[in-house]
Short mmCIF file of C-alpha atoms in Angstrom, two decimals:
data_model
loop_
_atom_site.label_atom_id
_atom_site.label_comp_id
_atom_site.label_asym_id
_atom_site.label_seq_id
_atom_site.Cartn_x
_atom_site.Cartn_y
_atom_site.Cartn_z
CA UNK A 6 88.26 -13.70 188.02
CA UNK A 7 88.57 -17.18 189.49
CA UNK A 8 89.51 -20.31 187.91
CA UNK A 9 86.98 -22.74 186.72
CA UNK A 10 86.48 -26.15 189.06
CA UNK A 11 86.23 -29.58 187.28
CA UNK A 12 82.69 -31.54 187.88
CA UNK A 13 80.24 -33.62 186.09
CA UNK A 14 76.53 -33.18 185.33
CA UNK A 15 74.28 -36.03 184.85
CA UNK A 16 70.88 -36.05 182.29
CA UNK A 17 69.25 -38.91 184.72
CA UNK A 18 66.16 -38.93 182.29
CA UNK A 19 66.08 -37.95 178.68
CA UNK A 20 63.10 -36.12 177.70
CA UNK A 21 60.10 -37.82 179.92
CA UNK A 22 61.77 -41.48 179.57
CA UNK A 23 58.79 -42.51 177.53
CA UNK A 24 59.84 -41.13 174.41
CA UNK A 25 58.11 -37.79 174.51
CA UNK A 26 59.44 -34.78 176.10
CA UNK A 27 60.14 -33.67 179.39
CA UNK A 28 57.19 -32.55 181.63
CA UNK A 29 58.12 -29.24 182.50
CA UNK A 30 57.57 -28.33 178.77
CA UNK A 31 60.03 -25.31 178.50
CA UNK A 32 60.32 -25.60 174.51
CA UNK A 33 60.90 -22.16 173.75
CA UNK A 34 64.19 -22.46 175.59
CA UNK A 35 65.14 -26.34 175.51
CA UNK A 36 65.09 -27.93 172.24
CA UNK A 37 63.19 -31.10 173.36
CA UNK A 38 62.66 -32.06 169.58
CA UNK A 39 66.15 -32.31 168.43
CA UNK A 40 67.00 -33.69 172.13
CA UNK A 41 64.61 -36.68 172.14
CA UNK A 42 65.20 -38.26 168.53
CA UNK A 43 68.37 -37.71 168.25
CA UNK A 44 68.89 -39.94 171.49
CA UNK A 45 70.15 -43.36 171.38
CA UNK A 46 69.95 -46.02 174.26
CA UNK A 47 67.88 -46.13 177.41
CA UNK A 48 65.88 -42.63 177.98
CA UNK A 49 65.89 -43.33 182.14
CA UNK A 50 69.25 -43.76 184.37
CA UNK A 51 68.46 -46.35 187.12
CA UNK A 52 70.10 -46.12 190.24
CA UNK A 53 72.34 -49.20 189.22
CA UNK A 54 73.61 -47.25 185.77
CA UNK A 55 74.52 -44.11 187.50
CA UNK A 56 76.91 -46.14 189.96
CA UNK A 57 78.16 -47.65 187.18
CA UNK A 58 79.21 -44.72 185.37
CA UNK A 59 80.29 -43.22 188.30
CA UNK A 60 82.87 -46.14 189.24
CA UNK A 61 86.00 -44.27 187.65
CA UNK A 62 85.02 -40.72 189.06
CA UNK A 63 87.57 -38.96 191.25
CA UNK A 64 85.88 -39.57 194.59
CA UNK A 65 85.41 -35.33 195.18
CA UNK A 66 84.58 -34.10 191.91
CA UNK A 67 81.46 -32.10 192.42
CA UNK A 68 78.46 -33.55 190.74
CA UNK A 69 75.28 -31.59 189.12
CA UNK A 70 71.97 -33.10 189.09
CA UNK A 71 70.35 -30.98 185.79
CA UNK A 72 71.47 -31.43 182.43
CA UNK A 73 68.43 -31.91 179.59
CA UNK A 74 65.68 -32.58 181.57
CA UNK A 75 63.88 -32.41 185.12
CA UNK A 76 66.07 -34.19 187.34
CA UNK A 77 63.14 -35.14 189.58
CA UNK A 78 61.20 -36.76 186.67
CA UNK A 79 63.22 -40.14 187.76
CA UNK A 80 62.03 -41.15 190.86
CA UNK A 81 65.55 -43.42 191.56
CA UNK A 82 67.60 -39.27 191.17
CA UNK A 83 67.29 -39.09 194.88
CA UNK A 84 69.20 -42.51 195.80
CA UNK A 85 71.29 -40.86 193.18
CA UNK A 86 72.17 -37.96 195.19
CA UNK A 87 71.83 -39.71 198.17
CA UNK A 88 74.84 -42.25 197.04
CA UNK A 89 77.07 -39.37 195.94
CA UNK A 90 76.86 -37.02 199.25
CA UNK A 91 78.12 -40.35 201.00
CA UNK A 92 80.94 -40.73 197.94
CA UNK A 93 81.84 -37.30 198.98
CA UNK A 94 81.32 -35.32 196.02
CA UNK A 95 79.36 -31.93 196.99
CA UNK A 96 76.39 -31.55 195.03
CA UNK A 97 74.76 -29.26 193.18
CA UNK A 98 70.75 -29.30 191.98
CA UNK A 99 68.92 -27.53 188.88
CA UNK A 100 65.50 -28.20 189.46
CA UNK A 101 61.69 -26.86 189.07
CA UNK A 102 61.07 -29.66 192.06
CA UNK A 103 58.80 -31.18 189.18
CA UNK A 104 58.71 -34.73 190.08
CA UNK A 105 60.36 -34.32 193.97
CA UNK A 106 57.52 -35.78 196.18
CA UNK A 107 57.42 -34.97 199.75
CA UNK A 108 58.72 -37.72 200.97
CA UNK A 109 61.62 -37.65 198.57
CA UNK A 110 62.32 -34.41 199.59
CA UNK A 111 62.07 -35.14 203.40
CA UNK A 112 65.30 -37.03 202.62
CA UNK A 113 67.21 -34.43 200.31
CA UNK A 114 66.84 -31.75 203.06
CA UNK A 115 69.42 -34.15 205.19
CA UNK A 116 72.47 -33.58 202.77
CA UNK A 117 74.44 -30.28 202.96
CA UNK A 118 74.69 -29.99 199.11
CA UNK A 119 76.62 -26.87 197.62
CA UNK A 120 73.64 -25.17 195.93
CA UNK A 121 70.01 -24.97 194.61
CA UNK A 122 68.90 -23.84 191.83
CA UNK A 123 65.42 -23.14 191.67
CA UNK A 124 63.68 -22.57 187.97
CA UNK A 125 60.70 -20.24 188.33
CA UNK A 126 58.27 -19.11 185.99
CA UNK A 127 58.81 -15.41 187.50
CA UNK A 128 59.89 -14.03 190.95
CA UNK A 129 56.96 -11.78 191.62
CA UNK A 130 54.37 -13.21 194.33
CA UNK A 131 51.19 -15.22 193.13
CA UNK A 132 48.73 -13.73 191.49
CA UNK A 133 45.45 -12.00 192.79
CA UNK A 134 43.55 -12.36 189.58
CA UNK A 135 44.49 -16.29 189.43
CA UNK A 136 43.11 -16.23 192.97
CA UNK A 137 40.06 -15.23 191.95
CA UNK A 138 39.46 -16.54 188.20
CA UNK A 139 40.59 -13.75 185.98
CA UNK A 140 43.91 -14.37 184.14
CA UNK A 141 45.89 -12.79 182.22
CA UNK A 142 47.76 -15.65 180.51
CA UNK A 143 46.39 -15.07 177.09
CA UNK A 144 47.92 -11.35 176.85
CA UNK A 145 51.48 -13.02 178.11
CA UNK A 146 51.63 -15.56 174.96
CA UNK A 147 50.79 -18.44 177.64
CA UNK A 148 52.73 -17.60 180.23
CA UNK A 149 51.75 -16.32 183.70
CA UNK A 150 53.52 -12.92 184.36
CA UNK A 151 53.26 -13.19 188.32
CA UNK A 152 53.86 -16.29 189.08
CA UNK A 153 56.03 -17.70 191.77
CA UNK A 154 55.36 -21.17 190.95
CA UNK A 155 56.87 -23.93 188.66
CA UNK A 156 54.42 -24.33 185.81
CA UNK A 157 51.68 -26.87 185.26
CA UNK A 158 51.97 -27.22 181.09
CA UNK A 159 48.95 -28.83 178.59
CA UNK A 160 46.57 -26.35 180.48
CA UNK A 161 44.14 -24.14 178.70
CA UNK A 162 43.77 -20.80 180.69
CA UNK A 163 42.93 -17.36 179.40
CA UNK A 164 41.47 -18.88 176.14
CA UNK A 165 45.50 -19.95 175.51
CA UNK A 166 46.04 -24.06 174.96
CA UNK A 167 49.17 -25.45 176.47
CA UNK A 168 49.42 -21.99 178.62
CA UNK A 169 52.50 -22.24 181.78
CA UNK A 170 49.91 -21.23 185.21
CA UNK A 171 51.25 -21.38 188.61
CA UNK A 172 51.21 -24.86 190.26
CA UNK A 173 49.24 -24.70 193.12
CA UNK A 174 49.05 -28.45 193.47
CA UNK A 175 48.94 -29.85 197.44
CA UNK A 176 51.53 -32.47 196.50
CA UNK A 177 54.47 -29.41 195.48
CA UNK A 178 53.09 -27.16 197.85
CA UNK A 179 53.93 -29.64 200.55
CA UNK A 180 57.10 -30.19 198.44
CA UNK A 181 58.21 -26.55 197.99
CA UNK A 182 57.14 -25.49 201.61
CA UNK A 183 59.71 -28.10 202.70
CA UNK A 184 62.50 -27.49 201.01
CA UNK A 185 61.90 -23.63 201.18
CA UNK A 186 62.80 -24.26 204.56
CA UNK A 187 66.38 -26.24 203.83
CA UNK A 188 68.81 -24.47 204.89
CA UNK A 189 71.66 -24.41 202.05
CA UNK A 190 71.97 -21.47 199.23
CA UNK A 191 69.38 -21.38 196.90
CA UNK A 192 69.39 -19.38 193.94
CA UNK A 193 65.76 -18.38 192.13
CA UNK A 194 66.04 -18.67 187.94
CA UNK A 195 63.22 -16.40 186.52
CA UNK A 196 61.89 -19.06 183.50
CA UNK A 197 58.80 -16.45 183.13
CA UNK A 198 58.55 -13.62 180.14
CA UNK A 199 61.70 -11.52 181.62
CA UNK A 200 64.27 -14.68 181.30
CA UNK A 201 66.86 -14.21 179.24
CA UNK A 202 68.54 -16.59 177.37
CA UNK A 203 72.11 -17.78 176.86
CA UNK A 204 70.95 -18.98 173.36
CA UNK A 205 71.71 -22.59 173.74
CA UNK A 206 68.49 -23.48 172.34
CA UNK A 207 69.50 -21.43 169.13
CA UNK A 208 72.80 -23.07 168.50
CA UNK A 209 70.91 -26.41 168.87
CA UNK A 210 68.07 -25.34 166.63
CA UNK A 211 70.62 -23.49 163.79
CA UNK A 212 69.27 -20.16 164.67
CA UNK A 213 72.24 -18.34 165.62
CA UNK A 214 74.73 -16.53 162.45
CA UNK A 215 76.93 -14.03 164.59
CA UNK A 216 80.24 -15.77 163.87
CA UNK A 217 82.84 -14.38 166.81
CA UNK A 218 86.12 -13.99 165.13
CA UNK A 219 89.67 -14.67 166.84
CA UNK A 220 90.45 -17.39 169.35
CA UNK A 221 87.61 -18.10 172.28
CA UNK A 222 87.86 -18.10 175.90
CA UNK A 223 85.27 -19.96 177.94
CA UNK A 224 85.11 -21.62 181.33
CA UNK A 225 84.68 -24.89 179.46
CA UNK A 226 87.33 -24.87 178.02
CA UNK A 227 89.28 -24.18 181.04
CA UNK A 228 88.74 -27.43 182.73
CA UNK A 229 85.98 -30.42 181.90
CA UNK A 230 82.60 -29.88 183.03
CA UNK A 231 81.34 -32.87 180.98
CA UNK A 232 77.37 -33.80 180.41
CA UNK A 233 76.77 -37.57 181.34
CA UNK A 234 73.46 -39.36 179.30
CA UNK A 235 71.88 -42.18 180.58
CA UNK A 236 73.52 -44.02 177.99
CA UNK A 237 76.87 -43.19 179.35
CA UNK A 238 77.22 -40.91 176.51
CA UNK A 239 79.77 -37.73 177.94
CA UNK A 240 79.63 -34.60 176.19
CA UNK A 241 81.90 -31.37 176.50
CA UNK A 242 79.82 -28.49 177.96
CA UNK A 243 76.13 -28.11 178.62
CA UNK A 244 75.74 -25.63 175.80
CA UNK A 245 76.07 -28.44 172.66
CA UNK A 246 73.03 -30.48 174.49
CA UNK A 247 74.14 -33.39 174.16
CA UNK A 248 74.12 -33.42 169.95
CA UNK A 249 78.07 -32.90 169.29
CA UNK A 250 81.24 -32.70 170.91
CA UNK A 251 81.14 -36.18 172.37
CA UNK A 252 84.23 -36.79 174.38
CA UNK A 253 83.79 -40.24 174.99
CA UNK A 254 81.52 -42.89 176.95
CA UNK A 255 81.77 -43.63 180.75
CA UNK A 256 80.98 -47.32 180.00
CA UNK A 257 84.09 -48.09 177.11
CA UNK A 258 86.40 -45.33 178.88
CA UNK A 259 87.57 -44.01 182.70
CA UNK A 260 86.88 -40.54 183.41
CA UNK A 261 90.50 -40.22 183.34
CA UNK A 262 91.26 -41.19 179.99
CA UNK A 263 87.95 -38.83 179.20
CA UNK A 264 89.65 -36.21 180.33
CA UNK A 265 93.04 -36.41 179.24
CA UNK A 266 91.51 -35.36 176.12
CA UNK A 267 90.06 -31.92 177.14
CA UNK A 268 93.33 -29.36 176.45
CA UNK A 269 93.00 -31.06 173.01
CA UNK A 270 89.76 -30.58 172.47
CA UNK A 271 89.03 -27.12 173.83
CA UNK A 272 92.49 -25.86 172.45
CA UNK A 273 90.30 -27.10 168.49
CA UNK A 274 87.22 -25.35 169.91
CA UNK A 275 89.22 -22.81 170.86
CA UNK A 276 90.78 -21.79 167.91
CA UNK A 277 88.38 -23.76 164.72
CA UNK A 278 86.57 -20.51 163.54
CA UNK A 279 83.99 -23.23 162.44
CA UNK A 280 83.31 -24.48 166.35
CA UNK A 281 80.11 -24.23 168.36
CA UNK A 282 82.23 -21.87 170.63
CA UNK A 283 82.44 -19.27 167.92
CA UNK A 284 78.74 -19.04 167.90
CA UNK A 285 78.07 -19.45 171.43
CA UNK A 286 77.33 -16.40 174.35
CA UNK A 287 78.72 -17.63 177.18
CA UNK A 288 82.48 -17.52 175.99
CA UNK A 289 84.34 -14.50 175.27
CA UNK A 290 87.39 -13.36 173.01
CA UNK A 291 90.58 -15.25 174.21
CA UNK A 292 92.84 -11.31 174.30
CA UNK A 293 89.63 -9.74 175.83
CA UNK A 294 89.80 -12.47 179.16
CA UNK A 295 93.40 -12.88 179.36
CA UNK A 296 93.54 -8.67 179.86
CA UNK A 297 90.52 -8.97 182.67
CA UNK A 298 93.28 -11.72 184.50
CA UNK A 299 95.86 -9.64 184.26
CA UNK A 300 94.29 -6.39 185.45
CA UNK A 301 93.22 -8.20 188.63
CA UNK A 302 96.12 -10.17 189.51
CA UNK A 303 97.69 -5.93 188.93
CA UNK A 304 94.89 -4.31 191.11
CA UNK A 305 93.54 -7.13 192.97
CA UNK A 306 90.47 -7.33 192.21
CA UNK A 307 89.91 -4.00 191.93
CA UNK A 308 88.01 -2.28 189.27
CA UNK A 309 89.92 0.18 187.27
CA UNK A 310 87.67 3.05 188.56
CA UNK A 311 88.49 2.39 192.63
CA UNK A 312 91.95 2.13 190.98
CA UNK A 313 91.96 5.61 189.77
CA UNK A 314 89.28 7.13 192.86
CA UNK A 315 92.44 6.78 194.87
CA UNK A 316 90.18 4.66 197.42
CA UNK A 317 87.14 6.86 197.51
CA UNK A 318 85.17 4.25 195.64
CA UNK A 319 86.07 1.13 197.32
CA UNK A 320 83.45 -1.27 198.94
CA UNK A 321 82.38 -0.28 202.42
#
């Protein structure tokens, strides 16, 4: 098990900046209509804000472009990125490419950044009945099954309204086909009917009862991986959506003094059987982690089965 790394995530547009929510549509799994209202301040990061916020920031800290929205939606998120490659914080992109225009994206595919993460409605190739006017869509509850496209949303297809079909629009074809071609690891997020969830979106919306008992563990908790809003607004983790656990705000505070508070914080979280990180997945129990650091610290790395095969199951 390694140790979590520090960075910061910005939101650079909440919802679609106009008060409504974000383009990509993916309700089932982002609750847009808690996000949206609840909001306070400017809904768009300009270019201007994000330096701003970013003033205090330990020059290095590695910086995600994701958070509650399409990235891509603000046209000003490439200067963005653009401004913190030359900072010299490695970078790190969640993105459908909704928004990314060819030209924009003629200029990401100069900077080295750590990683890509691509959302997809579903990793098998396009499909042949699309191609040729028969769909499937309504049998999938409005989602295309073989899609290897980001969606286009508020589409009837299949007899379905609002249905998710493959975007096979020339402006992110030209987009996709050039960064499919940039040369840094990508990862592909299936968004399609076999996604599964981490449940965010049913802590958010008060759907989630299982109560985990005992102190938590979590990579959060380790070390700050704080949401930034447009409104300067920093939260704890990604999983509270911006809604609760507000640390601070990156225009009345320095990131430092921001997070100076975290062993406080997460050692509450941690241990108030009341906390969002007693209902949430992506932690686990506190005894249950600290055993999975000791065993591999004892058989480095090793699983306890190559342990006991005496070698004969080790990696080739």
């Amino acid at each position: 098990m390694t140790e979590q790394e520090s960075y910061i995530e910005f939101t650079t547009t909440i919802g679609n900046g106009r008060g409504d929510f974000c383009v990509v549509n993916c309700r089932k799994y982002c609750p847009q209509e808690l996000i949206v209202p609840h909001y306070m301040g400017d809904p768009v990061m300009t270019f201007d804000t994000f330096k701003s916020l970013m003033q205090t920031v330990p020059i290095g800290l590695p910086v995600f472009f994701s958070g509650r929205s399409e990235p891509f939606q603000n046209q000003s998120t490439i200067d963005m990125i653009e401004w913190a490659h030359k900072r010299g914080h490695p970078i790190t992109i969640f993105s459908t490419l909704t928004g990314l225009t060819p030209e924009h994206a003629k200029r990401l595919v100069k900077i080295p950044i750590t990683k890509l993460v691509l959302h997809l409605p579903d990793p098998i190739a396009p499909c042949e009945y699309f191609k040729s006017g028969i769909c499937c869509v309504g049998e999938m509850n409005g989602y295309c099954p073989k899609s290897h496209f980001p969606f286009i949303v508020n589409t009837e297809c299949g007899g379905v309204k609002n249905a998710k079909i493959p975007n096979h629009s020339p402006t992110y074809q030209a987009t996709r086909a050039i960064i499919e071609d940039w040369n840094v690891p990508k990862e592909y997020m299936d968004m399609g009917p076999t996604f599964k969830s981490n449940l965010c979106e049913g802590m958010t919306r008060g759907n989630t009862r299982t109560q985990k008992s005992g102190k938590r563990s979590c990579i959060f908790l380790d070390a700050p991986g704080y949401q930034v809003q447009p409104n300067g607004d920093v939260s704890f983790c990604c999983m509270v959506r911006g809604l609760t656990e507000i640390v601070g705000n990156l225009n009345e505070s320095t990131y430092a003094e921001l997070a100076a508070k975290h062993a406080g914080i997460s050692k509450r979280l941690a241990n108030d059987p009341n906390s969002i990180c007693h209902r949430c997945v992506v932690g686990q129990k506190y005894w249950l982690r600290e055993f999975m650091k000791f065993k591999d610290r004892m058989f480095n790395g090793r699983s306890i089965m190559q342990v006991l095969s005496n070698g004969l199951l080790e990696d080739k």
